[in-house]
Coordinates of C-alpha atoms in Angstrom, one line a residue:
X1 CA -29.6 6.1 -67.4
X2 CA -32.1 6.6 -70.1
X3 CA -34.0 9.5 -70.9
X4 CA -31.9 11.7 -68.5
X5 CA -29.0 13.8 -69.3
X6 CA -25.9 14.2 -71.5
X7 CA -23.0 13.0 -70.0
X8 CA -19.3 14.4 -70.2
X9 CA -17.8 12.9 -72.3
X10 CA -15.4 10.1 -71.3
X11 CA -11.8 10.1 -70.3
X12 CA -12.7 14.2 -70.5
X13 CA -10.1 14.4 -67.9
X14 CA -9.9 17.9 -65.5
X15 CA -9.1 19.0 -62.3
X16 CA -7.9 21.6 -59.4
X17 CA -4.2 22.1 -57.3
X18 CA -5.0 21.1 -53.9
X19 CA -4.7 23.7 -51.5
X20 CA -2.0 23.1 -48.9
X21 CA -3.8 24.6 -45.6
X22 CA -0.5 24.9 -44.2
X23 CA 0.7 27.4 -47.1
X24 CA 2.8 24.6 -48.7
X25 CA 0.4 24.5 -51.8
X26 CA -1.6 26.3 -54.3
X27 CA -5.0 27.2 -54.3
X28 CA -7.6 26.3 -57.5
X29 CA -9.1 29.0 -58.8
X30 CA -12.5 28.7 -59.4
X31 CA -14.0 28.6 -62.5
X32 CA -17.3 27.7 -61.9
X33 CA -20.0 30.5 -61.2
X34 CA -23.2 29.3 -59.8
X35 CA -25.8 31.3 -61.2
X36 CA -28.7 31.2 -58.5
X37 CA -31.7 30.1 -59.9
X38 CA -35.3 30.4 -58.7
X39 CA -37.5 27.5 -57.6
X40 CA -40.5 29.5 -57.3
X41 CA -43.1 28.0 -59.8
X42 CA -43.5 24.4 -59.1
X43 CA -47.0 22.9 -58.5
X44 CA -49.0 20.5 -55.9
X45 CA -49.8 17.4 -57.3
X46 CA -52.0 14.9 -55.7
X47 CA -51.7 11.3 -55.4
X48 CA -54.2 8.6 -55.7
X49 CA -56.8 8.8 -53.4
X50 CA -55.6 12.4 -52.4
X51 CA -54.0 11.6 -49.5
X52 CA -51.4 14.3 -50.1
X53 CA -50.2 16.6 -52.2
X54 CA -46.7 16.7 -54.1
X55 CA -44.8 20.2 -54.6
X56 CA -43.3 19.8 -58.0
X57 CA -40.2 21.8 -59.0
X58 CA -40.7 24.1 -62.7
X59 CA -39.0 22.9 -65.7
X60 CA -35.8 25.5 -66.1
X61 CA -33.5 25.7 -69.2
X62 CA -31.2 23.3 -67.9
X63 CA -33.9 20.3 -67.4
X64 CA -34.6 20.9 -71.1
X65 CA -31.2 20.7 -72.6
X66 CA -30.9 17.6 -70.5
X67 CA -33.8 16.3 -72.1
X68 CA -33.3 17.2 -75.3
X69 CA -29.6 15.8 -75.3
X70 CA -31.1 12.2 -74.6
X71 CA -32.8 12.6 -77.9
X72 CA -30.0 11.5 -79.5
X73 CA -29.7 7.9 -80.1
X74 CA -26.1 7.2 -79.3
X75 CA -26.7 7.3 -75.7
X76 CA -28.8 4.7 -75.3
X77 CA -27.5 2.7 -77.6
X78 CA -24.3 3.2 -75.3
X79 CA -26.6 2.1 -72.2
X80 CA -28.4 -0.5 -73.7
X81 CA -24.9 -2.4 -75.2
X82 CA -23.5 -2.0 -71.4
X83 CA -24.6 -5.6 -71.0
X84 CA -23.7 -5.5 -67.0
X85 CA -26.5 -2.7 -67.0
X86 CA -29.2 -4.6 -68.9
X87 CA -28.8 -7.7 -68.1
X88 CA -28.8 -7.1 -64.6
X89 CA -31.7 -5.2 -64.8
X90 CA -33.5 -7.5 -67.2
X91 CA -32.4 -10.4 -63.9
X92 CA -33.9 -8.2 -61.6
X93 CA -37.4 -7.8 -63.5
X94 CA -37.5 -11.9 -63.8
X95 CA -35.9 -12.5 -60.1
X96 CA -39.5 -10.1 -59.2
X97 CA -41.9 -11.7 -61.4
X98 CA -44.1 -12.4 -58.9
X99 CA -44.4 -8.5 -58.0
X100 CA -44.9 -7.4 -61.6
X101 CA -47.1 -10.2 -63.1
X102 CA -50.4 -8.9 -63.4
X103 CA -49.5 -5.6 -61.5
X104 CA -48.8 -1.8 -63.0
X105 CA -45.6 -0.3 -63.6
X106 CA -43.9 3.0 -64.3
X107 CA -40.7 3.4 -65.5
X108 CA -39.1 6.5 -65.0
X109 CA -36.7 7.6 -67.8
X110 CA -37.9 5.2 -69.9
X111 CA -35.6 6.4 -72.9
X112 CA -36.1 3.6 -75.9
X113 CA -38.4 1.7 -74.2
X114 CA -36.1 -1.4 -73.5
X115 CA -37.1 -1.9 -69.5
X116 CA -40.7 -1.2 -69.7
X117 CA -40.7 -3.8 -72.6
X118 CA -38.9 -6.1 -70.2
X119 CA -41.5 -5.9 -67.7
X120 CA -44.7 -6.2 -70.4
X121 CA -42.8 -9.5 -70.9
X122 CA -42.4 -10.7 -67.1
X123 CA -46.7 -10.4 -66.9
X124 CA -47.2 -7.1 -66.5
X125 CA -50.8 -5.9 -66.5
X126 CA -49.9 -2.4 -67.9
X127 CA -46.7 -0.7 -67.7
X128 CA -46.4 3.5 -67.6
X129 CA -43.1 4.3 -69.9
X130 CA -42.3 8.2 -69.1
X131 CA -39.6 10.1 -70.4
X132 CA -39.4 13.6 -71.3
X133 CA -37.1 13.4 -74.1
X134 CA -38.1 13.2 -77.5
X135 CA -36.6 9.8 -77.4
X136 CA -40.4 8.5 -76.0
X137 CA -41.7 9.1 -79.6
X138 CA -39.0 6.1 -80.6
X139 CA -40.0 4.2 -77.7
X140 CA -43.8 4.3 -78.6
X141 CA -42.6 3.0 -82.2
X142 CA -41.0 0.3 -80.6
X143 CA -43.5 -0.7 -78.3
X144 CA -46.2 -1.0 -81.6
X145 CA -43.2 -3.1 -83.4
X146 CA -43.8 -5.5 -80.5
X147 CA -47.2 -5.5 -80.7
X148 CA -47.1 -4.3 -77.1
X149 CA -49.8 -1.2 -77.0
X150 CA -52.1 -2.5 -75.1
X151 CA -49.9 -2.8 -72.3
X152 CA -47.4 -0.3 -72.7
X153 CA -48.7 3.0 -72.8
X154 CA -45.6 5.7 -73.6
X155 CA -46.0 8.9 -71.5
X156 CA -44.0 11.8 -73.5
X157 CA -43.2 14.1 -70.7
X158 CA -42.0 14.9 -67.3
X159 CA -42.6 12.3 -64.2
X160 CA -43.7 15.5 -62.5
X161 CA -46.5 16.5 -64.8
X162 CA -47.5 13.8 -66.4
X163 CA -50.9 12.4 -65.3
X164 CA -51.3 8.3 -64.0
X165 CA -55.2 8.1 -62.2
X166 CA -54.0 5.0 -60.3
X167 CA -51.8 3.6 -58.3
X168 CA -49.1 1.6 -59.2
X169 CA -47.1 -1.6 -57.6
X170 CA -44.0 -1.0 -59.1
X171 CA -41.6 1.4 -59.8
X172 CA -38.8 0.7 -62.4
X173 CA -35.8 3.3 -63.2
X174 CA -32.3 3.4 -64.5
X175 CA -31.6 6.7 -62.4
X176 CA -28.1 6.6 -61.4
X177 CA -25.6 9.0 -62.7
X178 CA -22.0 9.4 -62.9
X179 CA -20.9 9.1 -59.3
X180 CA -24.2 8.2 -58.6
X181 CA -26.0 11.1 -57.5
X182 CA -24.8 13.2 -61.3
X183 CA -28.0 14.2 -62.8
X184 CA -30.2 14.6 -60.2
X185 CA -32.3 11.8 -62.2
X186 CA -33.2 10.2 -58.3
X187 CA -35.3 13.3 -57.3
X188 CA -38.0 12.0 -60.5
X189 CA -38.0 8.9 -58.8
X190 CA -38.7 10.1 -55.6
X191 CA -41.7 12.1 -57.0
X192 CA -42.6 8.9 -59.0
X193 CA -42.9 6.9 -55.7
X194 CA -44.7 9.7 -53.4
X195 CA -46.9 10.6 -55.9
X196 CA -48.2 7.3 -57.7
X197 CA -46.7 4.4 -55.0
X198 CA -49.3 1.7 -53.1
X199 CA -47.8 1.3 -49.5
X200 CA -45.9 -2.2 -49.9
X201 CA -44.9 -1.7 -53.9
X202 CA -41.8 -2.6 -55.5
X203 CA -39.0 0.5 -56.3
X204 CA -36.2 -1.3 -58.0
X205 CA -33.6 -0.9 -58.0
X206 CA -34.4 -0.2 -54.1
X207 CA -30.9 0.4 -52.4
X208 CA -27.9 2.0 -53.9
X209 CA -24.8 3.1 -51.9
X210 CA -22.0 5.5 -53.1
X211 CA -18.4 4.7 -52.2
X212 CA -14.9 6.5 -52.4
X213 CA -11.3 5.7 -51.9
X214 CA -7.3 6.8 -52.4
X215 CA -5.6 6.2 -55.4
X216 CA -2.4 5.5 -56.7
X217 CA -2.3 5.8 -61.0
X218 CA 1.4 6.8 -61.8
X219 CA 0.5 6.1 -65.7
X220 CA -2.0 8.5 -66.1
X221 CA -0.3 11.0 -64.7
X222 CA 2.7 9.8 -67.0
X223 CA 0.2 10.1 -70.1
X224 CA -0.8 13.8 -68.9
X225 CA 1.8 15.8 -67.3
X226 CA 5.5 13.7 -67.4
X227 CA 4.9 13.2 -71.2
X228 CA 5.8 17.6 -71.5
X229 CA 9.2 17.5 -69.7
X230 CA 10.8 16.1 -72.2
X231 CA 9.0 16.3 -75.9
X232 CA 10.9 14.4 -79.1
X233 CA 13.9 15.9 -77.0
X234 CA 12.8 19.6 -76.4
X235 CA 11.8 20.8 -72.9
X236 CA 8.5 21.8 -72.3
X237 CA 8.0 21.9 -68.8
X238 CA 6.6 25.5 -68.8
X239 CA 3.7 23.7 -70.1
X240 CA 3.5 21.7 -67.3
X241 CA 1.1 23.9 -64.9
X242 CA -1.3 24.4 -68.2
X243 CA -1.2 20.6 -68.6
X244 CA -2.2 20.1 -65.2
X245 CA -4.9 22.2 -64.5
X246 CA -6.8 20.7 -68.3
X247 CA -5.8 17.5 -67.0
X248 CA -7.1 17.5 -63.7
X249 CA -9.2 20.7 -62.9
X250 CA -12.7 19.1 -63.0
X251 CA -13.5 15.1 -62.4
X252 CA -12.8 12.7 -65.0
X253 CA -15.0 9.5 -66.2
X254 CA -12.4 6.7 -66.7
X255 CA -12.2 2.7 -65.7
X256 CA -9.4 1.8 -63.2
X257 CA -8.6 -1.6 -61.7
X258 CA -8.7 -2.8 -58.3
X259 CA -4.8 -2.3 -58.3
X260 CA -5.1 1.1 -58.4
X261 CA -7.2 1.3 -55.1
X262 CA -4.9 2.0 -51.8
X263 CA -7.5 1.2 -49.5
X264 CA -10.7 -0.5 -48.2
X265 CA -13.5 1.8 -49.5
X266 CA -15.9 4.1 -47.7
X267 CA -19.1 4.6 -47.7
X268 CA -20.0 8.3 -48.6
X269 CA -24.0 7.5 -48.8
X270 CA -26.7 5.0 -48.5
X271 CA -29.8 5.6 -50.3
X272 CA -32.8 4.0 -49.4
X273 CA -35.4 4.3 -52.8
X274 CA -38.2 3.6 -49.9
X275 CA -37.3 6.1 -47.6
X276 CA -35.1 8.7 -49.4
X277 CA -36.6 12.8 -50.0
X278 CA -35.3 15.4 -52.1
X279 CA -34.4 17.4 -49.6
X280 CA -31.5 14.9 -48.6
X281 CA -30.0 15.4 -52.1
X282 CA -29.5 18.8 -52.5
X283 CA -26.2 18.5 -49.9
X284 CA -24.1 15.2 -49.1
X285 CA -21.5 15.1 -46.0
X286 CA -19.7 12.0 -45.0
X287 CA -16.3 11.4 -43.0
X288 CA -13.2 9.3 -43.9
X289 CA -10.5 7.6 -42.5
X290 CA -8.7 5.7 -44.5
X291 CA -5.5 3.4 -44.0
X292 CA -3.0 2.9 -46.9
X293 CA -2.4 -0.9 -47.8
X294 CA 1.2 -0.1 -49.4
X295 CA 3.6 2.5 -50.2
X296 CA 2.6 4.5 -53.1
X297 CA 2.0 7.8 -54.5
X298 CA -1.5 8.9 -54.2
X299 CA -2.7 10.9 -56.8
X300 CA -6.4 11.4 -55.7
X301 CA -10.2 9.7 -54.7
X302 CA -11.8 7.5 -57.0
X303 CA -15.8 7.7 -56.4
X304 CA -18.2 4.5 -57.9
X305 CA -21.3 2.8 -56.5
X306 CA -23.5 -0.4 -56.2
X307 CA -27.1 -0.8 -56.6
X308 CA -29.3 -3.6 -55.0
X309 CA -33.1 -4.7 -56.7
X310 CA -34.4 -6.2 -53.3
X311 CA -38.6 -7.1 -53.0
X312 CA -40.6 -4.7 -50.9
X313 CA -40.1 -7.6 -47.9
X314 CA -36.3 -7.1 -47.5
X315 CA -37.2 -3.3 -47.8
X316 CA -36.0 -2.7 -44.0
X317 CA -34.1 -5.4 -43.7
X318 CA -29.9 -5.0 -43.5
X319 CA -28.8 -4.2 -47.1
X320 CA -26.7 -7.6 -48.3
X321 CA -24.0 -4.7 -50.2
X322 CA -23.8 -3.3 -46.1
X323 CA -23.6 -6.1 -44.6
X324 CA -21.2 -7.5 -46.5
X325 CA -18.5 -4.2 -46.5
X326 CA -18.9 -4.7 -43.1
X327 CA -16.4 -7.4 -42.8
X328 CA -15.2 -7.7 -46.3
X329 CA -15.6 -4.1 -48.7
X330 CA -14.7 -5.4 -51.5
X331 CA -16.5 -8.6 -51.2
X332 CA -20.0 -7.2 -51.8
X333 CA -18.8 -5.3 -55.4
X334 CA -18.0 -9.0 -56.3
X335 CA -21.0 -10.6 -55.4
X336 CA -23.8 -10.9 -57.5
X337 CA -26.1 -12.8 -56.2
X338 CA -24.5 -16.2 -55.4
X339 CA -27.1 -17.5 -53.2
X340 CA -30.6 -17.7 -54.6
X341 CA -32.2 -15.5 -50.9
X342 CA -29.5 -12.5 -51.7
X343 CA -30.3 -9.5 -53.6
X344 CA -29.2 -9.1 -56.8
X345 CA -26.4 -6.1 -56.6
X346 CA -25.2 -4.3 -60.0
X347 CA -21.8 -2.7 -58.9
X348 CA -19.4 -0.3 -61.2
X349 CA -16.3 -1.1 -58.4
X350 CA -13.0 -1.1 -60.0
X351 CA -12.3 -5.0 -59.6
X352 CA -16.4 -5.7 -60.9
X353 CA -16.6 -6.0 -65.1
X354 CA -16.7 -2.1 -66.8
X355 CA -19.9 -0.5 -67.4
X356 CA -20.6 2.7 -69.0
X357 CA -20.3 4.6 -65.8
X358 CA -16.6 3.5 -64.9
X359 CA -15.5 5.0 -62.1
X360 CA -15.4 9.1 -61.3
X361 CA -11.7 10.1 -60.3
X362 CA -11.1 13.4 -58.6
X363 CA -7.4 13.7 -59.6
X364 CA -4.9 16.2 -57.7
X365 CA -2.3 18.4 -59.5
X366 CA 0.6 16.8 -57.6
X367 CA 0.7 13.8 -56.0
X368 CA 1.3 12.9 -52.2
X369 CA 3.9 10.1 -51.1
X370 CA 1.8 7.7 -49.3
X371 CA 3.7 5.0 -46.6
X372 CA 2.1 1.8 -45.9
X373 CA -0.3 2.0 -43.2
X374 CA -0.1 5.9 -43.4
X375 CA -3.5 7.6 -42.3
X376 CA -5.6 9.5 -44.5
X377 CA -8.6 11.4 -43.2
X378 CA -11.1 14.1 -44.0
X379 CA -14.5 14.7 -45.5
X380 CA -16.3 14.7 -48.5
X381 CA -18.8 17.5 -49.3
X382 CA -21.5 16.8 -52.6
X383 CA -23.9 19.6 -53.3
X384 CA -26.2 19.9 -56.0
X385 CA -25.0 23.3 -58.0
X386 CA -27.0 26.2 -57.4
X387 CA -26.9 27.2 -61.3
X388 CA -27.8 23.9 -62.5
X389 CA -28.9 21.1 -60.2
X390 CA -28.3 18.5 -62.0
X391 CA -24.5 19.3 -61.3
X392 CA -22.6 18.0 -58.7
X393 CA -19.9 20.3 -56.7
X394 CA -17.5 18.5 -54.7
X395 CA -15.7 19.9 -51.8
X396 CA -12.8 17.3 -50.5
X397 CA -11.0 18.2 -47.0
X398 CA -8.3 15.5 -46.2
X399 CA -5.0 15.7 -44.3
X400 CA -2.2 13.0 -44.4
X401 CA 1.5 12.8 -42.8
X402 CA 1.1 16.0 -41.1
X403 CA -0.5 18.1 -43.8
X404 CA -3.6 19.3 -45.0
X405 CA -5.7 20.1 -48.4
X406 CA -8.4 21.2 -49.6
X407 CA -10.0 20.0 -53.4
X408 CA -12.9 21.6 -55.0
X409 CA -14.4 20.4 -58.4
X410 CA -17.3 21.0 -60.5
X411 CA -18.9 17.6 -62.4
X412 CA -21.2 18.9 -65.0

């Protein structure tokens, strides 16, 4: 996403010991310490027309270290060579010509410039590019190298305070995070739409859905803790609780294959860009029950996501990414928009081409022998950190042949 956050850095691999609940485990210390922080100090904003007004939340430290650390170039030169990201999105803006041409646009977390751009070239009559990092101050250089002022007008600050006197028909963000939800970048979007919206405009993209399932991936647990028991021919397995918990304490951002994946996935959430508030972000609950597809160690949850860009029509209607889990999961991370009347879906699914997400992999200190067909069930907890909400803790419950654990881990 541009004009967001700094993400940690990839293949930074962490972790916790799951905790055996029936006292054959160990429980992860943890190392996190939520710092509450106050929400007092936000303002009402107003939309067009005044129909309402908008509580915005104050800007803390945290929002302006994340700011600041998208001033850097690297990351969105990072973003913008993820080709499966741009191009998609650059489909999506030409699939919805019809909603753009001649219409206004904001896009939210504009970073250099390169969707707004897009969408000045698919007809748009004017096109609001807002981002709070210092990165808009490249972006308005870039727009003037196109000759594109006239319609681009680059908005250097928050999405919450900035000022727009009219409505807009479209809505345009690269939001998502690591795991989706990391960052907190949606809740801008959300404020975006209720603040600045017509009824029937365009949010793309307009669907996203977050997905998790078992794992099996003996070789990077070879790479990370097997590789100390025996070193150039010494012994170093005392090292090997150390080596676990920097290996696997906290999530790690790394690309796996569909081979790795023991099971159908699940759906852990379904966001609706229409429909969705802030409020339903601060804490995320979903159920599992899975059913291994072979014999196999498992060694933790992997976590990616899809996103759909479906017109304002199709807004209510049965997400094709839903539908098509429904009979097939895997089928709708495949599908990219085959038939001319489907939505166009950008997945990061393990079997779908990398992008710069990958996938999020909540790892475990020791693995669990999995038989085919063996049951694994539980729940998923995701809660926006009370320090820093643009941090994502995770709280995974899960029992399997018999037993039962509990995971906790910190993304940030």
């Amino acid at each position: 996403m541009e004009g967001v956050s700094s993400s940690p850095p990839t293949g930074s691999y962490s972790n916790g010991y799951h905790h055996d609940q029936n006292g054959g485990g160990t429980t992860q210390a943890d190392h996190f310490k939520p710092r509450k922080s106050s929400h007092s100090g936000g303002r009402a904003r107003r939309v067009p027309g005044g129909q309402h007004e908008i509580e915005t939340p104050p800007c803390t430290d945290f929002d302006k270290a994340y700011f600041q650390s998208y001033s850097h170039v690297g990351i969105h030169e990072e973003m913008i060579k993820d080709r499966v990201r741009t191009e998609t999105y650059r489909t999506a803006i030409l699939q919805h010509r019809s909603h753009i041409e001649g219409k206004v646009v904001v896009d939210v977390g504009c970073g250099t410039g390169i969707l707004s751009i897009f969408c000045a070239q698919a007809g748009a009559k004017r096109v609001y590019a807002v981002d709070a990092s210092e990165i808009a101050l490249q972006a308005n250089e870039v727009v003037k190298a196109n000759k594109l002022s006239d319609r681009v007008i680059v908005l250097h600050g928050r999405v919450e305070d900035v000022q727009i006197d009219e409505e807009v028909d479209v809505i345009i963000s690269e939001w998502m995070g690591y795991m989706l939800l990391y960052e907190s970048m949606l809740g801008s979007v959300i404020i975006a739409r209720d603040r600045w919206l017509r009824p029937g405009g365009l949010i793309l993209p307009s669907i996203a859905v977050l997905y998790m399932a078992p794992v099996t991936h003996p070789n990077r647990y070879a790479e990370s803790v097997d590789f100390w028991r025996n070193v150039y021919g010494i012994d170093m397995s005392p090292i090997l609780p150390l080596a676990k918990q920097c290996a696997f304490e906290e999530p790690s951002v790394e690309t796996i294959s569909g081979e790795n994946v023991l099971t159908w996935p699940h759906v852990v959430k379904h966001v609706d860009c229409y429909t969705i508030t802030v409020k339903e972000l601060e804490s995320v609950t979903a159920s599992f029950k899975f059913q291994s597809m072979m014999r196999a160690p498992f060694h933790g949850f992997a976590f990616w996501f899809d996103v759909e860009f479906s017109g304002p029509a199709n807004a209510s209607a049965p997400s094709s990414v839903d539908q098509s889990i429904k009979t097939n999961p895997f089928v709708g991370h495949r599908r990219k928009r085959a038939n001319p009347v489907d939505a166009l879906v950008l997945s990061t699914a393990p079997e779908d081409p990398p992008t710069h997400w990958q996938q999020t992999m909540v790892y475990f200190y020791d693995p669990i022998d999995i038989e085919q067909d063996q049951i694994i069930d539980g729940s998923v907890t995701l809660t926006q950190s009370k320090e820093n909400a643009r941090f994502m803790n995770i709280h995974l419950e899960y029992s399997s042949g018999g037993r039962s654990f509990v995971k906790e881990s910190v993304l940030r």
